[in-house]
Amino acid sequence: MGTSSSGTIVMSFWPESGGAGKGGGFVPWFLGILVALAVAWTLRATTLVTMPVAAAFFLAIGVWPVCRWVRERAPPRLRWLGYAAAMLVIVALLSIFVAALWFAAERVSAELPKYGHQLQQFWERLAPWLDKAAPATPDASNGPPRDSGDAASSDPVARFLPSVASLAWHTASTIILILFLTLLMLIEAPIWGGKIANTLTGEARLAWLETVTAVAQRFRRFVVVSTMLGLATGVLYGVWLSVFGLDLVLLFALLAFVLNYVPMVGSLVSGILPVLFALFQQGAQTAAMVGLGLLVIEQVMGNYVAPRLEGRHVTISPLVVLVALLVWTWIWGIAGALLAIPMTVLIAITLGRIDALKPLALFLSDEHEPDCLQERIKPD
């Protein structure tokens, strides 16, 4: 009796393989996992190449309607204005994003010294707990004495300035490379479209065109929805925080808008910061009320408003969103966090076009019926 029950339980979790000798079921899934891990490691090892190419691809398909609209209305000799208009849109949006971060940094640097006493008290309360939670380390007194005159070890600015400068240079060079790749993709898009049309025939050509079109439409929809949600969330943050008379309300509203493009983690960070600030300024009771209100805002915007704005487009389940965010951040860092949702949607749509891999696409989406998923991966 016990053996039969155990066998039933095991078989209920074991894929239908049609027998071990047929090589189905578990083996293809295991090989698929190995292939996915190999691809992930390859993407991580080639970040300097693959990340800019992926970012440029999404930027190109995002602004392609602008490029096409201008080119169709410009004289033949001025069709290059389409590429210029598309790149101008990208540069303008990037400038707004950088200006928002710059404004936030300036406000923080100007206002933070006013709350130095509260921060010191908070650190004094937190330090003993951190000392108890931290693992035991060898006594530093047994080591060689430190040079008290070393300015780099005592001055935080001198210690972190080289790292900040290196990060800024790396970020600027990466952005320039992405913009250059985007421009080349826009220029050569018709050429590559013709190459693929002449190489593929029949259903393969149609499937490729539908896949690229669907990915482009979903990405543009993702940007529009994220922008609308970010604006609405920022306004609601500002209104709610103003009720309690907190300082830096505009800053927190701006961060809520900017960080909204990073799913889940962005909302978490933009919610924790004002709660901590309320704790420093007005105490635990106010901080709890602020946190409760922000939690309600995030739940309403994420679970009620967002699904209605997304409509019939492919959406990823919340669990897959979190896992994808962790995976792509591990692969490409901060850029991976920004590209996590577009890359996952790209993978889901591509898998949905391959008969043998359609179950994987179903697992990535928030659908539970294959027919519904097939309808949602079709271009509009």
mmCIF file of C-alpha atoms in Angstrom:
data_model
loop_
_atom_site.group_PDB
_atom_site.id
_atom_site.type_symbol
_atom_site.label_atom_id
_atom_site.label_comp_id
_atom_site.label_asym_id
_atom_site.label_seq_id
_atom_site.Cartn_x
_atom_site.Cartn_y
_atom_site.Cartn_z
ATOM 1 C CA MET A 1 0.000 0.000 0.000
ATOM 2 C CA GLY A 2 2.786 2.393 0.958
ATOM 3 C CA THR A 3 4.796 1.471 -2.124
ATOM 4 C CA SER A 4 1.856 2.060 -4.421
ATOM 5 C CA SER A 5 1.138 5.460 -2.877
ATOM 6 C CA SER A 6 4.763 6.517 -3.163
ATOM 7 C CA GLY A 7 4.879 5.432 -6.782
ATOM 8 C CA THR A 8 1.707 7.378 -7.513
ATOM 9 C CA ILE A 9 3.152 10.525 -5.954
ATOM 10 C CA VAL A 10 6.402 10.199 -7.862
ATOM 11 C CA MET A 11 4.636 9.595 -11.177
ATOM 12 C CA SER A 12 2.371 12.597 -10.583
ATOM 13 C CA PHE A 13 5.429 14.876 -10.559
ATOM 14 C CA TRP A 14 7.318 13.040 -13.322
ATOM 15 C CA PRO A 15 6.631 14.260 -16.877
ATOM 16 C CA GLU A 16 4.963 11.853 -19.205
ATOM 17 C CA SER A 17 7.904 10.401 -21.051
ATOM 18 C CA GLY A 18 6.388 7.365 -22.656
ATOM 19 C CA GLY A 19 9.039 5.170 -21.066
ATOM 20 C CA ALA A 20 12.666 5.627 -20.225
ATOM 21 C CA GLY A 21 13.754 3.973 -23.405
ATOM 22 C CA LYS A 22 12.044 6.539 -25.606
ATOM 23 C CA GLY A 23 14.214 9.349 -24.295
ATOM 24 C CA GLY A 24 11.308 11.766 -23.789
ATOM 25 C CA GLY A 25 10.103 13.752 -20.813
ATOM 26 C CA PHE A 26 12.839 14.516 -18.354
ATOM 27 C CA VAL A 27 15.839 14.370 -20.686
ATOM 28 C CA PRO A 28 14.754 17.199 -23.048
ATOM 29 C CA TRP A 29 13.888 19.409 -20.072
ATOM 30 C CA PHE A 30 17.243 18.701 -18.448
ATOM 31 C CA LEU A 31 19.069 19.466 -21.688
ATOM 32 C CA GLY A 32 17.018 22.633 -22.074
ATOM 33 C CA ILE A 33 18.058 23.808 -18.608
ATOM 34 C CA LEU A 34 21.701 23.146 -19.430
ATOM 35 C CA VAL A 35 21.380 25.098 -22.677
ATOM 36 C CA ALA A 36 19.698 28.002 -20.843
ATOM 37 C CA LEU A 37 22.489 28.085 -18.244
ATOM 38 C CA ALA A 38 25.123 28.001 -20.987
ATOM 39 C CA VAL A 39 23.420 30.893 -22.798
ATOM 40 C CA ALA A 40 23.176 32.877 -19.555
ATOM 41 C CA TRP A 41 26.872 32.370 -18.808
ATOM 42 C CA THR A 42 27.748 33.341 -22.376
ATOM 43 C CA LEU A 43 25.710 36.529 -22.176
ATOM 44 C CA ARG A 44 27.333 37.388 -18.849
ATOM 45 C CA ALA A 45 30.829 36.753 -20.202
ATOM 46 C CA THR A 46 30.128 38.879 -23.280
ATOM 47 C CA THR A 47 28.369 41.759 -21.529
ATOM 48 C CA LEU A 48 30.499 44.390 -23.251
ATOM 49 C CA VAL A 49 29.096 43.210 -26.590
ATOM 50 C CA THR A 50 25.693 41.640 -26.004
ATOM 51 C CA MET A 51 24.249 44.252 -23.628
ATOM 52 C CA PRO A 52 24.837 47.269 -25.922
ATOM 53 C CA VAL A 53 23.487 45.303 -28.899
ATOM 54 C CA ALA A 54 20.330 44.318 -26.994
ATOM 55 C CA ALA A 55 19.792 47.859 -25.693
ATOM 56 C CA ALA A 56 20.317 49.308 -29.171
ATOM 57 C CA PHE A 57 17.871 46.798 -30.662
ATOM 58 C CA PHE A 58 15.077 47.830 -28.298
ATOM 59 C CA LEU A 59 15.825 51.519 -28.783
ATOM 60 C CA ALA A 60 15.747 51.057 -32.561
ATOM 61 C CA ILE A 61 12.412 49.263 -32.611
ATOM 62 C CA GLY A 62 11.066 51.767 -30.100
ATOM 63 C CA VAL A 63 11.726 54.853 -32.233
ATOM 64 C CA TRP A 64 11.314 53.217 -35.635
ATOM 65 C CA PRO A 65 7.769 54.653 -36.104
ATOM 66 C CA VAL A 66 9.235 58.165 -35.736
ATOM 67 C CA CYS A 67 11.938 57.391 -38.281
ATOM 68 C CA ARG A 68 9.472 55.871 -40.750
ATOM 69 C CA TRP A 69 6.945 58.707 -40.382
ATOM 70 C CA VAL A 70 9.550 61.381 -41.181
ATOM 71 C CA ARG A 71 11.107 59.389 -44.038
ATOM 72 C CA GLU A 72 7.738 58.837 -45.721
ATOM 73 C CA ARG A 73 7.014 62.570 -45.736
ATOM 74 C CA ALA A 74 10.474 63.909 -46.557
ATOM 75 C CA PRO A 75 11.872 64.375 -50.085
ATOM 76 C CA PRO A 76 14.215 61.588 -51.263
ATOM 77 C CA ARG A 77 17.317 63.657 -50.593
ATOM 78 C CA LEU A 78 16.155 64.512 -47.066
ATOM 79 C CA ARG A 79 15.099 61.080 -45.891
ATOM 80 C CA TRP A 80 18.081 61.059 -43.568
ATOM 81 C CA LEU A 81 16.004 63.413 -41.428
ATOM 82 C CA GLY A 82 14.078 60.355 -40.291
ATOM 83 C CA TYR A 83 17.175 58.915 -38.645
ATOM 84 C CA ALA A 84 18.020 62.302 -37.170
ATOM 85 C CA ALA A 85 14.511 62.694 -35.731
ATOM 86 C CA ALA A 86 14.595 59.216 -34.185
ATOM 87 C CA MET A 87 17.995 59.828 -32.585
ATOM 88 C CA LEU A 88 16.829 63.237 -31.381
ATOM 89 C CA VAL A 89 13.926 61.581 -29.565
ATOM 90 C CA ILE A 90 16.302 59.154 -27.855
ATOM 91 C CA VAL A 91 18.738 61.903 -26.844
ATOM 92 C CA ALA A 92 15.886 64.063 -25.531
ATOM 93 C CA LEU A 93 14.463 61.262 -23.391
ATOM 94 C CA LEU A 94 17.926 60.357 -22.119
ATOM 95 C CA SER A 95 18.591 64.009 -21.248
ATOM 96 C CA ILE A 96 15.356 64.202 -19.281
ATOM 97 C CA PHE A 97 16.279 61.043 -17.386
ATOM 98 C CA VAL A 98 19.782 62.305 -16.565
ATOM 99 C CA ALA A 99 18.428 65.726 -15.567
ATOM 100 C CA ALA A 100 15.969 64.068 -13.189
ATOM 101 C CA LEU A 101 18.740 62.074 -11.523
ATOM 102 C CA TRP A 102 20.940 65.167 -11.347
ATOM 103 C CA PHE A 103 18.146 67.146 -9.716
ATOM 104 C CA ALA A 104 17.600 64.356 -7.188
ATOM 105 C CA ALA A 105 21.297 64.221 -6.342
ATOM 106 C CA GLU A 106 21.475 67.993 -5.868
ATOM 107 C CA ARG A 107 18.454 68.053 -3.574
ATOM 108 C CA VAL A 108 19.788 65.198 -1.481
ATOM 109 C CA SER A 109 23.237 66.796 -1.139
ATOM 110 C CA ALA A 110 21.606 70.086 -0.122
ATOM 111 C CA GLU A 111 19.064 68.706 2.342
ATOM 112 C CA LEU A 112 20.868 65.764 3.898
ATOM 113 C CA PRO A 113 23.150 67.810 6.200
ATOM 114 C CA LYS A 114 20.045 69.219 7.903
ATOM 115 C CA TYR A 115 19.256 65.766 9.220
ATOM 116 C CA GLY A 116 22.756 64.776 10.250
ATOM 117 C CA HIS A 117 21.762 64.551 13.926
ATOM 118 C CA GLN A 118 18.847 62.195 13.212
ATOM 119 C CA LEU A 119 21.022 60.037 10.982
ATOM 120 C CA GLN A 120 23.685 59.847 13.669
ATOM 121 C CA GLN A 121 21.122 58.751 16.253
ATOM 122 C CA PHE A 122 19.707 56.155 13.896
ATOM 123 C CA TRP A 123 23.182 54.784 13.206
ATOM 124 C CA GLU A 124 24.013 54.635 16.909
ATOM 125 C CA ARG A 125 20.905 52.512 17.474
ATOM 126 C CA LEU A 126 21.605 50.307 14.468
ATOM 127 C CA ALA A 127 25.345 49.795 14.985
ATOM 128 C CA PRO A 128 25.090 47.492 18.055
ATOM 129 C CA TRP A 129 22.616 45.256 16.263
ATOM 130 C CA LEU A 130 24.883 45.067 13.216
ATOM 131 C CA ASP A 131 27.855 44.211 15.434
ATOM 132 C CA LYS A 132 25.929 41.312 16.970
ATOM 133 C CA ALA A 133 24.656 40.090 13.601
ATOM 134 C CA ALA A 134 28.020 40.351 11.857
ATOM 135 C CA PRO A 135 30.232 37.228 11.829
ATOM 136 C CA ALA A 136 33.253 37.180 14.060
ATOM 137 C CA THR A 137 36.434 38.505 12.467
ATOM 138 C CA PRO A 138 40.048 38.379 13.606
ATOM 139 C CA ASP A 139 41.160 41.133 15.928
ATOM 140 C CA ALA A 140 42.503 43.933 13.835
ATOM 141 C CA SER A 141 44.745 45.068 16.690
ATOM 142 C CA ASN A 142 47.078 42.156 16.013
ATOM 143 C CA GLY A 143 47.753 43.360 12.497
ATOM 144 C CA PRO A 144 50.126 46.072 11.399
ATOM 145 C CA PRO A 145 49.219 49.586 12.537
ATOM 146 C CA ARG A 146 47.474 51.819 10.041
ATOM 147 C CA ASP A 147 48.972 55.088 8.923
ATOM 148 C CA SER A 148 46.766 57.711 10.522
ATOM 149 C CA GLY A 149 48.066 60.245 8.080
ATOM 150 C CA ASP A 150 46.699 58.378 5.096
ATOM 151 C CA ALA A 151 44.131 60.797 3.706
ATOM 152 C CA ALA A 152 42.640 58.243 1.329
ATOM 153 C CA SER A 153 41.601 55.947 4.198
ATOM 154 C CA SER A 154 40.108 58.713 6.372
ATOM 155 C CA ASP A 155 38.414 60.860 3.740
ATOM 156 C CA PRO A 156 35.377 59.139 2.194
ATOM 157 C CA VAL A 157 35.366 61.501 -0.766
ATOM 158 C CA ALA A 158 38.993 60.774 -1.592
ATOM 159 C CA ARG A 159 38.351 57.074 -1.223
ATOM 160 C CA PHE A 160 35.289 56.845 -3.470
ATOM 161 C CA LEU A 161 36.053 59.564 -6.004
ATOM 162 C CA PRO A 162 38.160 57.318 -8.295
ATOM 163 C CA SER A 163 35.419 54.686 -8.340
ATOM 164 C CA VAL A 164 32.762 57.266 -9.145
ATOM 165 C CA ALA A 165 34.877 58.739 -11.939
ATOM 166 C CA SER A 166 35.545 55.299 -13.400
ATOM 167 C CA LEU A 167 31.840 54.406 -13.251
ATOM 168 C CA ALA A 168 30.878 57.696 -14.914
ATOM 169 C CA TRP A 169 33.390 57.153 -17.734
ATOM 170 C CA HIS A 170 32.260 53.562 -18.288
ATOM 171 C CA THR A 171 28.585 54.612 -18.323
ATOM 172 C CA ALA A 172 29.193 57.467 -20.755
ATOM 173 C CA SER A 173 31.204 55.296 -23.148
ATOM 174 C CA THR A 174 28.555 52.563 -23.038
ATOM 175 C CA ILE A 175 25.770 55.047 -23.787
ATOM 176 C CA ILE A 176 27.720 56.446 -26.755
ATOM 177 C CA LEU A 177 28.249 52.914 -28.092
ATOM 178 C CA ILE A 178 24.537 52.108 -27.698
ATOM 179 C CA LEU A 179 23.530 55.288 -29.525
ATOM 180 C CA PHE A 180 25.938 54.515 -32.370
ATOM 181 C CA LEU A 181 24.607 50.959 -32.683
ATOM 182 C CA THR A 182 21.039 52.262 -32.632
ATOM 183 C CA LEU A 183 21.770 54.649 -35.487
ATOM 184 C CA LEU A 184 23.333 51.856 -37.545
ATOM 185 C CA MET A 185 20.356 49.575 -36.884
ATOM 186 C CA LEU A 186 17.934 52.285 -38.012
ATOM 187 C CA ILE A 187 19.917 52.913 -41.198
ATOM 188 C CA GLU A 188 20.278 49.230 -42.082
ATOM 189 C CA ALA A 189 16.803 48.079 -41.001
ATOM 190 C CA PRO A 190 15.351 48.126 -44.549
ATOM 191 C CA ILE A 191 18.443 46.376 -45.898
ATOM 192 C CA TRP A 192 18.276 43.597 -43.340
ATOM 193 C CA GLY A 193 14.543 43.291 -43.862
ATOM 194 C CA GLY A 194 15.176 42.697 -47.538
ATOM 195 C CA LYS A 195 17.924 40.176 -46.825
ATOM 196 C CA ILE A 196 15.687 38.134 -44.544
ATOM 197 C CA ALA A 197 12.754 38.372 -46.949
ATOM 198 C CA ASN A 198 14.948 37.014 -49.741
ATOM 199 C CA THR A 199 16.476 34.309 -47.556
ATOM 200 C CA LEU A 200 13.331 32.953 -45.914
ATOM 201 C CA THR A 201 10.242 31.797 -47.745
ATOM 202 C CA GLY A 202 6.673 30.964 -46.953
ATOM 203 C CA GLU A 203 5.711 30.420 -43.339
ATOM 204 C CA ALA A 204 9.242 31.071 -42.038
ATOM 205 C CA ARG A 205 9.232 34.594 -43.471
ATOM 206 C CA LEU A 206 5.753 35.303 -42.094
ATOM 207 C CA ALA A 207 6.679 33.942 -38.670
ATOM 208 C CA TRP A 208 9.811 36.103 -38.517
ATOM 209 C CA LEU A 209 7.957 39.257 -39.531
ATOM 210 C CA GLU A 210 5.160 38.612 -37.044
ATOM 211 C CA THR A 211 7.644 37.931 -34.244
ATOM 212 C CA VAL A 212 9.605 41.146 -34.806
ATOM 213 C CA THR A 213 6.411 43.154 -35.183
ATOM 214 C CA ALA A 214 4.910 41.696 -32.015
ATOM 215 C CA VAL A 215 8.096 42.323 -30.000
ATOM 216 C CA ALA A 216 8.275 45.917 -31.244
ATOM 217 C CA GLN A 217 4.631 46.570 -30.394
ATOM 218 C CA ARG A 218 4.953 45.020 -26.938
ATOM 219 C CA PHE A 219 8.087 47.013 -26.175
ATOM 220 C CA ARG A 220 6.490 50.310 -27.204
ATOM 221 C CA ARG A 221 3.443 49.413 -25.160
ATOM 222 C CA PHE A 222 5.673 48.598 -22.189
ATOM 223 C CA VAL A 223 7.383 52.003 -22.386
ATOM 224 C CA VAL A 224 4.080 53.877 -22.713
ATOM 225 C CA VAL A 225 2.446 51.958 -19.854
ATOM 226 C CA SER A 226 5.504 52.344 -17.615
ATOM 227 C CA THR A 227 5.587 56.084 -18.305
ATOM 228 C CA MET A 228 1.884 56.533 -17.553
ATOM 229 C CA LEU A 229 2.117 54.439 -14.400
ATOM 230 C CA GLY A 230 5.254 56.292 -13.327
ATOM 231 C CA LEU A 231 3.623 59.691 -13.750
ATOM 232 C CA ALA A 232 0.477 58.626 -11.904
ATOM 233 C CA THR A 233 2.491 56.971 -9.132
ATOM 234 C CA GLY A 234 4.715 60.036 -8.746
ATOM 235 C CA VAL A 235 1.692 62.336 -8.433
ATOM 236 C CA LEU A 236 0.052 60.046 -5.869
ATOM 237 C CA TYR A 237 3.311 59.818 -3.915
ATOM 238 C CA GLY A 238 3.576 63.602 -3.860
ATOM 239 C CA VAL A 239 -0.019 64.090 -2.713
ATOM 240 C CA TRP A 240 0.217 61.451 0.016
ATOM 241 C CA LEU A 241 3.564 62.648 1.383
ATOM 242 C CA SER A 242 2.360 66.269 1.353
ATOM 243 C CA VAL A 243 -0.415 65.309 3.758
ATOM 244 C CA PHE A 244 2.213 64.624 6.437
ATOM 245 C CA GLY A 245 4.217 67.749 5.682
ATOM 246 C CA LEU A 246 7.395 65.887 4.791
ATOM 247 C CA ASP A 247 10.304 67.614 3.104
ATOM 248 C CA LEU A 248 11.681 66.542 -0.271
ATOM 249 C CA VAL A 249 8.213 65.570 -1.513
ATOM 250 C CA LEU A 250 9.109 66.555 -5.076
ATOM 251 C CA LEU A 251 12.261 64.445 -4.884
ATOM 252 C CA PHE A 252 10.403 61.325 -3.733
ATOM 253 C CA ALA A 253 7.730 61.813 -6.397
ATOM 254 C CA LEU A 254 10.457 62.140 -9.033
ATOM 255 C CA LEU A 255 12.202 58.986 -7.820
ATOM 256 C CA ALA A 256 8.897 57.101 -7.902
ATOM 257 C CA PHE A 257 8.513 58.073 -11.558
ATOM 258 C CA VAL A 258 12.098 57.269 -12.592
ATOM 259 C CA LEU A 259 12.387 53.984 -10.661
ATOM 260 C CA ASN A 260 9.052 52.790 -12.009
ATOM 261 C CA TYR A 261 10.913 51.554 -15.107
ATOM 262 C CA VAL A 262 12.662 48.971 -12.913
ATOM 263 C CA PRO A 263 9.918 46.454 -11.994
ATOM 264 C CA MET A 264 9.358 45.519 -8.352
ATOM 265 C CA VAL A 265 12.767 46.598 -7.060
ATOM 266 C CA GLY A 266 12.222 50.172 -8.233
ATOM 267 C CA SER A 267 8.914 50.352 -6.391
ATOM 268 C CA LEU A 268 10.524 48.887 -3.295
ATOM 269 C CA VAL A 269 13.354 51.427 -3.258
ATOM 270 C CA SER A 270 11.107 54.410 -4.011
ATOM 271 C CA GLY A 271 8.818 53.308 -1.160
ATOM 272 C CA ILE A 272 11.472 52.624 1.479
ATOM 273 C CA LEU A 273 13.243 55.982 1.127
ATOM 274 C CA PRO A 274 10.292 58.220 2.130
ATOM 275 C CA VAL A 275 9.399 55.831 4.954
ATOM 276 C CA LEU A 276 12.906 56.121 6.389
ATOM 277 C CA PHE A 277 12.799 59.873 5.918
ATOM 278 C CA ALA A 278 9.465 60.055 7.777
ATOM 279 C CA LEU A 279 11.005 57.956 10.559
ATOM 280 C CA PHE A 280 13.874 60.428 10.938
ATOM 281 C CA GLN A 281 11.684 63.501 10.777
ATOM 282 C CA GLN A 282 8.438 62.631 12.563
ATOM 283 C CA GLY A 283 8.790 59.250 14.249
ATOM 284 C CA ALA A 284 7.668 55.660 13.893
ATOM 285 C CA GLN A 285 3.913 56.304 13.851
ATOM 286 C CA THR A 286 4.089 58.693 10.917
ATOM 287 C CA ALA A 287 6.506 56.382 9.114
ATOM 288 C CA ALA A 288 4.052 53.484 9.499
ATOM 289 C CA MET A 289 1.185 55.555 8.086
ATOM 290 C CA VAL A 290 3.340 56.764 5.190
ATOM 291 C CA GLY A 291 4.415 53.197 4.414
ATOM 292 C CA LEU A 292 0.828 51.914 4.521
ATOM 293 C CA GLY A 293 -0.355 54.602 2.102
ATOM 294 C CA LEU A 294 2.495 53.977 -0.330
ATOM 295 C CA LEU A 295 1.812 50.240 -0.192
ATOM 296 C CA VAL A 296 -1.817 50.848 -1.137
ATOM 297 C CA ILE A 297 -0.734 53.084 -4.032
ATOM 298 C CA GLU A 298 1.647 50.438 -5.360
ATOM 299 C CA GLN A 299 -0.949 47.685 -5.071
ATOM 300 C CA VAL A 300 -3.635 49.688 -6.848
ATOM 301 C CA MET A 301 -1.314 50.826 -9.627
ATOM 302 C CA GLY A 302 0.320 47.437 -10.114
ATOM 303 C CA ASN A 303 -2.662 45.102 -9.723
ATOM 304 C CA TYR A 304 -5.575 47.200 -10.984
ATOM 305 C CA VAL A 305 -4.428 49.992 -13.291
ATOM 306 C CA ALA A 306 -1.492 48.270 -15.029
ATOM 307 C CA PRO A 307 -3.427 45.191 -16.277
ATOM 308 C CA ARG A 308 -6.076 47.434 -17.827
ATOM 309 C CA LEU A 309 -3.500 49.585 -19.562
ATOM 310 C CA GLU A 310 -1.674 46.529 -20.865
ATOM 311 C CA GLY A 311 -4.890 45.134 -22.336
ATOM 312 C CA ARG A 312 -4.478 42.019 -24.458
ATOM 313 C CA HIS A 313 -0.711 42.303 -24.757
ATOM 314 C CA VAL A 314 1.625 39.644 -23.437
ATOM 315 C CA THR A 315 2.198 40.051 -19.721
ATOM 316 C CA ILE A 316 4.611 38.130 -17.539
ATOM 317 C CA SER A 317 3.551 36.554 -14.267
ATOM 318 C CA PRO A 318 4.787 38.347 -11.094
ATOM 319 C CA LEU A 319 6.940 35.370 -10.092
ATOM 320 C CA VAL A 320 8.592 35.288 -13.516
ATOM 321 C CA VAL A 321 9.113 39.070 -13.324
ATOM 322 C CA LEU A 322 11.041 38.729 -10.065
ATOM 323 C CA VAL A 323 13.098 35.778 -11.310
ATOM 324 C CA ALA A 324 13.801 37.530 -14.624
ATOM 325 C CA LEU A 325 14.879 40.655 -12.760
ATOM 326 C CA LEU A 326 17.343 38.663 -10.664
ATOM 327 C CA VAL A 327 18.679 36.723 -13.650
ATOM 328 C CA TRP A 328 19.144 39.691 -15.982
ATOM 329 C CA THR A 329 20.662 41.795 -13.212
ATOM 330 C CA TRP A 330 23.162 39.004 -12.610
ATOM 331 C CA ILE A 331 23.903 38.852 -16.337
ATOM 332 C CA TRP A 332 24.093 42.543 -17.277
ATOM 333 C CA GLY A 333 23.997 44.493 -14.007
ATOM 334 C CA ILE A 334 21.872 47.631 -13.799
ATOM 335 C CA ALA A 335 21.283 47.558 -17.557
ATOM 336 C CA GLY A 336 19.950 44.028 -17.155
ATOM 337 C CA ALA A 337 17.410 45.256 -14.602
ATOM 338 C CA LEU A 338 16.161 47.851 -17.102
ATOM 339 C CA LEU A 339 16.016 45.305 -19.932
ATOM 340 C CA ALA A 340 14.607 42.414 -17.875
ATOM 341 C CA ILE A 341 10.971 42.768 -18.912
ATOM 342 C CA PRO A 342 11.607 43.506 -22.632
ATOM 343 C CA MET A 343 14.051 40.602 -22.881
ATOM 344 C CA THR A 344 11.655 38.223 -21.133
ATOM 345 C CA VAL A 345 8.777 39.268 -23.383
ATOM 346 C CA LEU A 346 11.054 38.786 -26.400
ATOM 347 C CA ILE A 347 11.912 35.277 -25.215
ATOM 348 C CA ALA A 348 8.266 34.437 -24.491
ATOM 349 C CA ILE A 349 7.075 35.557 -27.929
ATOM 350 C CA THR A 350 9.918 33.734 -29.677
ATOM 351 C CA LEU A 351 9.278 30.520 -27.736
ATOM 352 C CA GLY A 352 5.574 30.814 -28.522
ATOM 353 C CA ARG A 353 6.410 30.622 -32.234
ATOM 354 C CA ILE A 354 8.201 27.274 -31.873
ATOM 355 C CA ASP A 355 5.875 24.310 -31.428
ATOM 356 C CA ALA A 356 8.237 22.297 -29.238
ATOM 357 C CA LEU A 357 8.877 25.282 -26.931
ATOM 358 C CA LYS A 358 5.339 26.634 -26.585
ATOM 359 C CA PRO A 359 4.973 25.146 -23.058
ATOM 360 C CA LEU A 360 7.912 27.280 -21.914
ATOM 361 C CA ALA A 361 6.252 30.393 -23.324
ATOM 362 C CA LEU A 362 3.098 29.487 -21.426
ATOM 363 C CA PHE A 363 5.063 29.178 -18.170
ATOM 364 C CA LEU A 364 6.580 32.635 -18.673
ATOM 365 C CA SER A 365 3.254 34.365 -19.321
ATOM 366 C CA ASP A 366 0.358 34.965 -16.946
ATOM 367 C CA GLU A 367 -1.938 32.814 -19.090
ATOM 368 C CA HIS A 368 -2.923 29.223 -18.356
ATOM 369 C CA GLU A 369 -4.514 28.371 -21.701
ATOM 370 C CA PRO A 370 -2.285 27.802 -24.765
ATOM 371 C CA ASP A 371 -4.920 29.171 -27.140
ATOM 372 C CA CYS A 372 -5.156 32.447 -25.203
ATOM 373 C CA LEU A 373 -1.385 32.807 -25.276
ATOM 374 C CA GLN A 374 -1.258 32.253 -29.033
ATOM 375 C CA GLU A 375 -3.786 35.037 -29.518
ATOM 376 C CA ARG A 376 -1.777 37.426 -27.364
ATOM 377 C CA ILE A 377 1.559 36.877 -29.094
ATOM 378 C CA LYS A 378 0.123 37.864 -32.467
ATOM 379 C CA PRO A 379 0.855 41.404 -33.672
ATOM 380 C CA ASP A 380 -1.974 43.893 -33.618
#
